[in-house]
CSV table of C-alpha atoms in Angstrom, one decimal:
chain,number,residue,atom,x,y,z
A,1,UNK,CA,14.5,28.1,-10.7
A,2,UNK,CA,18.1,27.5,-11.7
A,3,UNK,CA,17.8,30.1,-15.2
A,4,UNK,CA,14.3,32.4,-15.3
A,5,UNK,CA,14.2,32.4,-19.4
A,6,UNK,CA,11.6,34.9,-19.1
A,7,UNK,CA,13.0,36.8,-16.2
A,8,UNK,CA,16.3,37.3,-18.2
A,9,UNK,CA,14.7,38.5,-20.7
A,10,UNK,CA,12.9,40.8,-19.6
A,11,UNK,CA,16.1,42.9,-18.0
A,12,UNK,CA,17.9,42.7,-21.5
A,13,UNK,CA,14.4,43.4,-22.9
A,14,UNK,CA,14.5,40.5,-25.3
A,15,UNK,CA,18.3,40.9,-27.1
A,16,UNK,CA,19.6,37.4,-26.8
A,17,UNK,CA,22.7,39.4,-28.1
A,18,UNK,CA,23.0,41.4,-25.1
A,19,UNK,CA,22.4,38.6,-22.8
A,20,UNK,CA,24.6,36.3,-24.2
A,21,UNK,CA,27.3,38.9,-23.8
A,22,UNK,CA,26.3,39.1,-20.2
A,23,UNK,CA,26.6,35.5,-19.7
A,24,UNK,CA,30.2,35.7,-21.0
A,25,UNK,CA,31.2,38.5,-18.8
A,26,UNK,CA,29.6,36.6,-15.8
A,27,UNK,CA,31.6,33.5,-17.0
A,28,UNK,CA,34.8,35.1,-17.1
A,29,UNK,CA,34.6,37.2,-14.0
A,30,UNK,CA,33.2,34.8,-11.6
A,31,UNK,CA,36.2,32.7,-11.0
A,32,UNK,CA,38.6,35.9,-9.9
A,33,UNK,CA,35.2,36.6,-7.3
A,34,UNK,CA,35.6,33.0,-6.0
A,35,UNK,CA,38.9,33.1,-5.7
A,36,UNK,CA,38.6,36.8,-3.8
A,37,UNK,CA,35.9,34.7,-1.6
A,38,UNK,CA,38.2,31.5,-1.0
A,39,UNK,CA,41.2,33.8,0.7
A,40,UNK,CA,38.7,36.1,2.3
A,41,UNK,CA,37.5,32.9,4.2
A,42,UNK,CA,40.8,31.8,4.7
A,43,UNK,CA,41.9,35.5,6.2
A,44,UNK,CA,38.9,35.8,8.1
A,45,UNK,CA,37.5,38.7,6.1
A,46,UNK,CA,33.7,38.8,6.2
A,47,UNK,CA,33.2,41.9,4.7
A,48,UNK,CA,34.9,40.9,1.7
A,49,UNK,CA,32.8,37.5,1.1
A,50,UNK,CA,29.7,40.4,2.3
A,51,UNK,CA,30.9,42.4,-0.6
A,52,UNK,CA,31.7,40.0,-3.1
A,53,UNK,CA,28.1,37.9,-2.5
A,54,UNK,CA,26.4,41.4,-3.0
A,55,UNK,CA,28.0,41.9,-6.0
A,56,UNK,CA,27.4,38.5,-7.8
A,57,UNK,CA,23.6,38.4,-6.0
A,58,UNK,CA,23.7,41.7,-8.8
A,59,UNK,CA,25.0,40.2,-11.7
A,60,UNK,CA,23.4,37.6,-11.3
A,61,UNK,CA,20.0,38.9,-10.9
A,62,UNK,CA,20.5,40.7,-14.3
A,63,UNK,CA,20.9,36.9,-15.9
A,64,UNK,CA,17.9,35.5,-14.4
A,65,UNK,CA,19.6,33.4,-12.5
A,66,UNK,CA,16.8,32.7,-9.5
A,67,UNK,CA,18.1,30.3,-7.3
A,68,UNK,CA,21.9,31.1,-7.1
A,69,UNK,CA,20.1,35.2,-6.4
A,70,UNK,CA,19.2,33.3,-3.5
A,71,UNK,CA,22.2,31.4,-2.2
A,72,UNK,CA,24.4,34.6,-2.6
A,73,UNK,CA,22.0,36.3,-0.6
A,74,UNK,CA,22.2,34.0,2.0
A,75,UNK,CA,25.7,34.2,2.0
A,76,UNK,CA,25.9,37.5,2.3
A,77,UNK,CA,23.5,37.7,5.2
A,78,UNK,CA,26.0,34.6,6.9
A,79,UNK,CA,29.2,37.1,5.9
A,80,UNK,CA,27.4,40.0,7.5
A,81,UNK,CA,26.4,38.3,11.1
A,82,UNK,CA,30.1,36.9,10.3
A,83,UNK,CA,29.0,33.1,11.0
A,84,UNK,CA,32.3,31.3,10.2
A,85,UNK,CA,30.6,28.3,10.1
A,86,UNK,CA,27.7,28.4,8.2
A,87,UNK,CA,29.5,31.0,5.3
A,88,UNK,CA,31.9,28.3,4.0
A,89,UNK,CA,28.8,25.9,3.6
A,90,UNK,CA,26.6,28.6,2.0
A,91,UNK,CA,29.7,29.9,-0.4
A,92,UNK,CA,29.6,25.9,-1.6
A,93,UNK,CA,25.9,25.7,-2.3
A,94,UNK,CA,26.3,29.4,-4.1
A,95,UNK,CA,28.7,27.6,-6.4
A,96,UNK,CA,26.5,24.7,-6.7
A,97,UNK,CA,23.8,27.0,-7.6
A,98,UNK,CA,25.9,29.0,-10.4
A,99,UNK,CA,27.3,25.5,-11.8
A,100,UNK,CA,23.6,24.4,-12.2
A,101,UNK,CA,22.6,27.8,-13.7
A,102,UNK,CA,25.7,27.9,-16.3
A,103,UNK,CA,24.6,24.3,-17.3
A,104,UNK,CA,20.8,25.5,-18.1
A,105,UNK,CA,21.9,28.1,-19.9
A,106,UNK,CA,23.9,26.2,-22.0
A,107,UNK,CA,21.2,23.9,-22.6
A,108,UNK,CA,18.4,26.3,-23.3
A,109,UNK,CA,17.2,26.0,-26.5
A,110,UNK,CA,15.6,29.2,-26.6
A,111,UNK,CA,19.2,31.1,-26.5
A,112,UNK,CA,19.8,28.9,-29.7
B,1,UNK,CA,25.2,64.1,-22.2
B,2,UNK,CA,28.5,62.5,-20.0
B,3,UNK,CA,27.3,60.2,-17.6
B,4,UNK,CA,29.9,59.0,-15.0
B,5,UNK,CA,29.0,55.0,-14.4
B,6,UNK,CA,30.5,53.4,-11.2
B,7,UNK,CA,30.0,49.7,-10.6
B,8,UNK,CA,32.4,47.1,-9.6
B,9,UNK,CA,30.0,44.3,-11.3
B,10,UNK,CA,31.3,43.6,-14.6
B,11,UNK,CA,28.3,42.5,-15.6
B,12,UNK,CA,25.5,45.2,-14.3
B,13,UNK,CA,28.3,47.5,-15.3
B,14,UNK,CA,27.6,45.7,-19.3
B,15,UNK,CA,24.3,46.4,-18.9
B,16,UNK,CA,23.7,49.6,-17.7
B,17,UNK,CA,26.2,51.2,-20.4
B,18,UNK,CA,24.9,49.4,-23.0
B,19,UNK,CA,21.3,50.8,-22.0
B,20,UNK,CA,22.9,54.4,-21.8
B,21,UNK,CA,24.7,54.0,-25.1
B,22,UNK,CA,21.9,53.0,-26.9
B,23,UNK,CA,20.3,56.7,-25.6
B,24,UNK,CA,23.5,58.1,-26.6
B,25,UNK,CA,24.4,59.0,-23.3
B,26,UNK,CA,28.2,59.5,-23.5
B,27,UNK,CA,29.8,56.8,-20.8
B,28,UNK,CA,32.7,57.2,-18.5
B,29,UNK,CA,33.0,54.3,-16.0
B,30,UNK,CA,34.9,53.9,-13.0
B,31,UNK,CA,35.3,50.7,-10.8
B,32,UNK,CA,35.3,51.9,-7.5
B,33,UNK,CA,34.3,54.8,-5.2
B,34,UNK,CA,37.6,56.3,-5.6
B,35,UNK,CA,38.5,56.1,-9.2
B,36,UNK,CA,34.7,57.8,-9.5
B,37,UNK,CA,36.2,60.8,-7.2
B,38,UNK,CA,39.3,61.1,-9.4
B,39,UNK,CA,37.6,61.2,-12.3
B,40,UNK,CA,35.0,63.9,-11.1
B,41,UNK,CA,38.2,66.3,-10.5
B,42,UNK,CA,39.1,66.3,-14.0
B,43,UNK,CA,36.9,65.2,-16.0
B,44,UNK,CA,34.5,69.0,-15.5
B,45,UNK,CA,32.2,67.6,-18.5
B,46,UNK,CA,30.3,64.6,-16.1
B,47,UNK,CA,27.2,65.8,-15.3
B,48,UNK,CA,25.3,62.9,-13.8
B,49,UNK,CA,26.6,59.9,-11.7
B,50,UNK,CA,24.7,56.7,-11.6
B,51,UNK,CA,26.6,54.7,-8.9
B,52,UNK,CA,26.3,51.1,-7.2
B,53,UNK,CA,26.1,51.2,-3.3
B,54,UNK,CA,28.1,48.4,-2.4
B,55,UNK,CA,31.6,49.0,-3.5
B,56,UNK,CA,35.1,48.1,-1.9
B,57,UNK,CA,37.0,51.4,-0.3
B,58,UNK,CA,34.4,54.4,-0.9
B,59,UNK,CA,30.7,52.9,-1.3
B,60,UNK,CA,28.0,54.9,-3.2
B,61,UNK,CA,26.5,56.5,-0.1
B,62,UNK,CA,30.0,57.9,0.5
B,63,UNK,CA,30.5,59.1,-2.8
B,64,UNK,CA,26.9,60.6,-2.9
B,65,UNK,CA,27.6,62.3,0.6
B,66,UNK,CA,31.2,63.8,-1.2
B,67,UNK,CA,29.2,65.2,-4.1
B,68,UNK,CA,26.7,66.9,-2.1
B,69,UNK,CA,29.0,69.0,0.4
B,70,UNK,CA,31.0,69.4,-2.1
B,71,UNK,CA,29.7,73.4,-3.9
B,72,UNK,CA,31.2,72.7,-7.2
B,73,UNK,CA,29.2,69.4,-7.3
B,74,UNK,CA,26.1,69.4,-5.1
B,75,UNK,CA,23.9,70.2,-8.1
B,76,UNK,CA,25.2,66.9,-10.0
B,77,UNK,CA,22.2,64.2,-10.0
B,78,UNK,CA,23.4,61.0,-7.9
B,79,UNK,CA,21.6,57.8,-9.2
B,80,UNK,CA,22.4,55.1,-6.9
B,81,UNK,CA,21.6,51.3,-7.8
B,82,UNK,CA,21.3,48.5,-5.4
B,83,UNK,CA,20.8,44.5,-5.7
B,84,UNK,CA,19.7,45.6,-2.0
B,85,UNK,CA,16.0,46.3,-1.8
B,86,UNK,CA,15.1,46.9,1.6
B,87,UNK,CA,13.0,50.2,2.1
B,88,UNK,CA,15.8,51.9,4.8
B,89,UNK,CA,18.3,52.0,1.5
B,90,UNK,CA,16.1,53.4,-0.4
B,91,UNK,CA,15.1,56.1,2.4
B,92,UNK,CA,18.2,56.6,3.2
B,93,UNK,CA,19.3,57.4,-0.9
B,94,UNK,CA,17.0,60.1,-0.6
B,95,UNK,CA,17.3,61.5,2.5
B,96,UNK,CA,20.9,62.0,1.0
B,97,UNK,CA,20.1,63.9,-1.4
B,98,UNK,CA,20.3,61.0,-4.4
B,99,UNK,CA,18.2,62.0,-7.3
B,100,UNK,CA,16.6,58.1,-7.9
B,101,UNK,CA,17.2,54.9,-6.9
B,102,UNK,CA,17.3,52.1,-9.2
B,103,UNK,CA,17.4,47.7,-8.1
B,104,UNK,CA,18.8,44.8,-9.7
B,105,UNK,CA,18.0,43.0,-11.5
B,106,UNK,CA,18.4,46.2,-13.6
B,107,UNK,CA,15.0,47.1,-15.0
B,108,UNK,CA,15.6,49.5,-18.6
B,109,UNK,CA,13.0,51.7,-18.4
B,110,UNK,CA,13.0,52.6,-15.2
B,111,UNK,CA,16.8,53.6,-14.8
B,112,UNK,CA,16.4,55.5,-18.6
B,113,UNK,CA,13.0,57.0,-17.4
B,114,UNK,CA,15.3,58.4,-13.8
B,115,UNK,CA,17.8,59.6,-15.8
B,116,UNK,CA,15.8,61.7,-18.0
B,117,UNK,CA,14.2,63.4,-15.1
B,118,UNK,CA,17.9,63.9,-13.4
B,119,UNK,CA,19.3,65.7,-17.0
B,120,UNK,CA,16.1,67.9,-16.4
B,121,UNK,CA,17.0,69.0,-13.2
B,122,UNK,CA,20.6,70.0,-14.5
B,123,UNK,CA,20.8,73.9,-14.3
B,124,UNK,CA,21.5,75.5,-17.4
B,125,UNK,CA,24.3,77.7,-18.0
B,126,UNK,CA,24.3,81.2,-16.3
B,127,UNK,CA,24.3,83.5,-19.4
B,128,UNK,CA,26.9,86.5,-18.9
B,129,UNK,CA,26.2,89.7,-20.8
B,130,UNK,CA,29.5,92.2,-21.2
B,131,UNK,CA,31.3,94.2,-23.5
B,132,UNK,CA,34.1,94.1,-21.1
B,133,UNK,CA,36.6,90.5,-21.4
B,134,UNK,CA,37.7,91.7,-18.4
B,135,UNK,CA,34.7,91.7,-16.7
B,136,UNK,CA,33.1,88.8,-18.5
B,137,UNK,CA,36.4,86.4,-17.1
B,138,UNK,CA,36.1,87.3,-13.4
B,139,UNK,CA,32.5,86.9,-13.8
B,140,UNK,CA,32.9,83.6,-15.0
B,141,UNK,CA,35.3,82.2,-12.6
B,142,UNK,CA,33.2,83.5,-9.3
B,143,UNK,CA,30.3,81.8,-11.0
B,144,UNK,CA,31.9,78.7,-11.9
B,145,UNK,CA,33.2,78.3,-8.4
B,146,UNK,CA,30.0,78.5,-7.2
B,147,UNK,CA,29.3,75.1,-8.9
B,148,UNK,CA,26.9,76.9,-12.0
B,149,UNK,CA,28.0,76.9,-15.7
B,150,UNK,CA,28.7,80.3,-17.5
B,151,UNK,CA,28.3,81.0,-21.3
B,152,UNK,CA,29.9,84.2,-22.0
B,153,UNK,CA,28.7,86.4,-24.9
B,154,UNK,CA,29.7,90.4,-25.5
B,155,UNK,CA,26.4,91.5,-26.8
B,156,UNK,CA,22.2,91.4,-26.2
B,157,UNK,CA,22.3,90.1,-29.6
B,158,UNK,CA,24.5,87.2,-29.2
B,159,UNK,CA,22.7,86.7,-25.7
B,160,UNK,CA,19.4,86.6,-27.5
B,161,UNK,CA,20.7,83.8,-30.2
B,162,UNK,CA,22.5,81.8,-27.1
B,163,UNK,CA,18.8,81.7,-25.5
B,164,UNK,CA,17.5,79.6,-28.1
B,165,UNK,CA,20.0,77.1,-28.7
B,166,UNK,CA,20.9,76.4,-25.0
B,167,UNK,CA,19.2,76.0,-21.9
B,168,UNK,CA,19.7,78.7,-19.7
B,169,UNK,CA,18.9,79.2,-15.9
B,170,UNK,CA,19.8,83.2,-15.3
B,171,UNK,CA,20.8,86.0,-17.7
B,172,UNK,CA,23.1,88.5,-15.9
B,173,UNK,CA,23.4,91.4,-17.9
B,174,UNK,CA,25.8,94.5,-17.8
B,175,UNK,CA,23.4,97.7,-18.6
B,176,UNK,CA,25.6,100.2,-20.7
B,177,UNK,CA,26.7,98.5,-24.1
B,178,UNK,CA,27.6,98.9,-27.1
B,179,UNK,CA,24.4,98.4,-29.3
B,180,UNK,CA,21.8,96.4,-27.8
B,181,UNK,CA,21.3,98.4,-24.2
B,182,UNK,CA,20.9,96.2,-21.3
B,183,UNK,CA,17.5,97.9,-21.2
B,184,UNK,CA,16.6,96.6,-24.6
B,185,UNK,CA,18.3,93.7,-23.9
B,186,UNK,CA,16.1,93.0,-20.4
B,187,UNK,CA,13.0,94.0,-22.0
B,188,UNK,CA,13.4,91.3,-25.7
B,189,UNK,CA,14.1,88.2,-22.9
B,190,UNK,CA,11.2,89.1,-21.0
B,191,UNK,CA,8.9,89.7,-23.9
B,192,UNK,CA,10.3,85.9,-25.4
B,193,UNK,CA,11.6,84.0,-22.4
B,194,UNK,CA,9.3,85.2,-19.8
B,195,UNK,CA,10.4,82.7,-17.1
B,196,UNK,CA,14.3,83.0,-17.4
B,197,UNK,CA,15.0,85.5,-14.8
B,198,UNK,CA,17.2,88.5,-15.2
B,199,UNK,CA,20.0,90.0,-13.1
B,200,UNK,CA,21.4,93.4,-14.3
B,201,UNK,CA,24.5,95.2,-13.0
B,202,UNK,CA,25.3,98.6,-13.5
B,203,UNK,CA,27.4,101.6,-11.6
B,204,UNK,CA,25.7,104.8,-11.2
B,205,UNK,CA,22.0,104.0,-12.3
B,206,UNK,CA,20.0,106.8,-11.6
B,207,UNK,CA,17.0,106.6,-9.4
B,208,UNK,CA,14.5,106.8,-12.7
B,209,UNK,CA,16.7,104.0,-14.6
B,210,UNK,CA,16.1,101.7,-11.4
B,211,UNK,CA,12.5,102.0,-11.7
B,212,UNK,CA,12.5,101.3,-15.2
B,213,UNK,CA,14.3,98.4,-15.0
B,214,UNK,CA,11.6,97.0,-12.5
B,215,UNK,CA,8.6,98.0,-14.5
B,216,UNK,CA,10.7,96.2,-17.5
B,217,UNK,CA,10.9,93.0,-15.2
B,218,UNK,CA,14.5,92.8,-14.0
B,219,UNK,CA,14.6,90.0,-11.0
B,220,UNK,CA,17.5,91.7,-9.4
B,221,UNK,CA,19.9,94.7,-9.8
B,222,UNK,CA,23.9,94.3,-8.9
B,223,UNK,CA,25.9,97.4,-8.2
B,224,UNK,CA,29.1,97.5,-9.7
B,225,UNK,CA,31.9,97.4,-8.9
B,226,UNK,CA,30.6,94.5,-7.5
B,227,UNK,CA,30.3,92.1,-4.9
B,228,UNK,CA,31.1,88.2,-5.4
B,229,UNK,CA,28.9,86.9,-2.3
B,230,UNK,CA,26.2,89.5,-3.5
B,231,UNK,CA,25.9,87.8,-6.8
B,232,UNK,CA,26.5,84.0,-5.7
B,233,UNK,CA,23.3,84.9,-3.6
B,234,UNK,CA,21.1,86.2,-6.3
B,235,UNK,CA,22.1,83.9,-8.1
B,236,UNK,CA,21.5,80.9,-5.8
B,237,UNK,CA,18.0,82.4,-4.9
B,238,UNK,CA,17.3,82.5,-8.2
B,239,UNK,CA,18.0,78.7,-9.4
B,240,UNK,CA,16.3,76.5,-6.9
């Protein structure tokens, strides 16, 4: 699921406020982490795309945000075994998976 | 209550001080390992850390591991948090020492319900009885070395009003005072605070002044002038 409603929820225990906050933060932070990712790849730096998908698999597990959890765990296992190929292909599907989850929760009506 | 927060996620970083705040927990936050170990040099009023594992430069086990060799810090609850959730991180927290372990996503009652238990587990202050400044200051900085907080107070009747307001772990109490005796001092904590154990020090205590001090309850008896290992001993026997 691109955005758990309930699952988000539950962390912020119901404060819309508080996650809606959140979801800002998330917004304006996650470009400076994809940029960090982009010129670890291009350095060769595994542990830094490791450390940066760890950190978003985090903040984004605080927003509910199932799916992309998923994909940033991925490519953090990928950044760990350091498999050059598959990372660049998983850090594309992770922001696949945060554009679709950004657009659900601008949609959902019950954040309204 | 000063809680130091270290988190490099902006947002988990949000959420768990807004959760503290609401507690009134007071909040210092630092973004890396590092900062967090700057910080714990000079800022002395952190008494908890709740820290992320994953961090760039010094990660949370590395920070837990500098707390707990460290002897002005190793009594400081660690809280680590982790979006990890595999059961050697969590093994591996406590075998070093952390005092919980919290995942992400962040879960409200469970990191406020960890904390609580850590600010328990704080020793309280280590209550110094003295009519002497002089004596009361030395004792205070061999104590504080040691990694204990003091509260320093000249007589048993200040002593006795410093027990109820604050939590306190040991009262070490100088014998021969002005008004309240040490005695009388030893004998009103154990008749009100049974369980707060009691060190007194005294030169030149008679044989029969000994004994009365054990059938009045005193959990240990320092000789002056006396000896700063001797103490940090007692003391550390004492607080467990």
């Amino acid at each position: 699921m691109s955005f758990d409603y309930q699952k988000a929820m539950s962390v912020v225990e119901n404060d819309k406020d508080l996650f809606n906050e959140l979801f800002q933060i998330f917004l304006e932070d996650k470009d400076n982490t994809f940029s960090q990712i982009e010129s670890a790849l291009q350095e060769n730096k595994s542990e830094i795309v490791e450390r940066s998908a760890h950190s978003l698999k985090g903040a984004l597990s605080n927003l509910g945000a199932t799916t992309a959890v998923e994909s940033a765990y991925t490519l953090e296992k990928l950044a760990h075994s350091n498999d050059a190929l598959s990372i660049k292909a998983a850090f594309d599907e992770l922001k696949n998976q945060i554009n679709n989850f950004i657009e659900k929760v601008k949609e959902s009506e019950d954040l309204k | 209550m000063k809680i130091l927060l270290v988190e490099d996620d902006a947002v988990s970083l949000k959420l768990v001080s807004t959760v503290l705040e609401k507690e009134d927990y007071e909040i210092i936050i630092a973004k890396t390992g590092k900062d967090a170990l700057g910080l714990l040099k000079t800022d002395t009023d952190i008494e908890i850390i709740v820290s992320d594992i994953m961090m760039p430069e010094m990660d949370g086990f590395k920070l837990l591991n500098y707390v707990k060799s460290s002897p002005k810090l190793m009594r400081m609850p660690v809280i680590l948090t982790t979006a990890m959730n595999d059961k050697s991180t969590v093994i591996k927290s406590i075998e070093m020492g952390a005092a919980g372990f919290v995942t992400k996503p962040i879960d409200q009652k469970a990191l406020l319900a960890q904390v609580k238990k850590a600010v328990e587990s704080i020793p309280g202050s280590i209550l110094v009885v003295d009519d002497e400044d002089l004596i009361r200051n030395v004792l205070s900085r061999i104590i504080t070395r040691a990694g204990f907080k003091t509260t320093l107070v000249s007589n048993g009747d200040d002593a006795l009003s410093a027990l109820e307001k604050q939590k306190i772990s040991v009262v070490l109490s100088d014998m021969k005072m002005p008004g309240m005796s040490g005695l009388e001092l030893l004998e009103k904590v154990k008749e009100k605070f049974p369980k707060i154990p009691v060190l007194v020090m005294s030169g030149n205590q008679s044989e029969f002044n000994k004994n009365n001090l054990i059938s009045a309850g005193a959990d240990g008896y320092i000789e002056k002038p006396f000896n700063n290992t001797d103490i940090i001993l007692k003391l550390r026997s004492l607080i467990k």
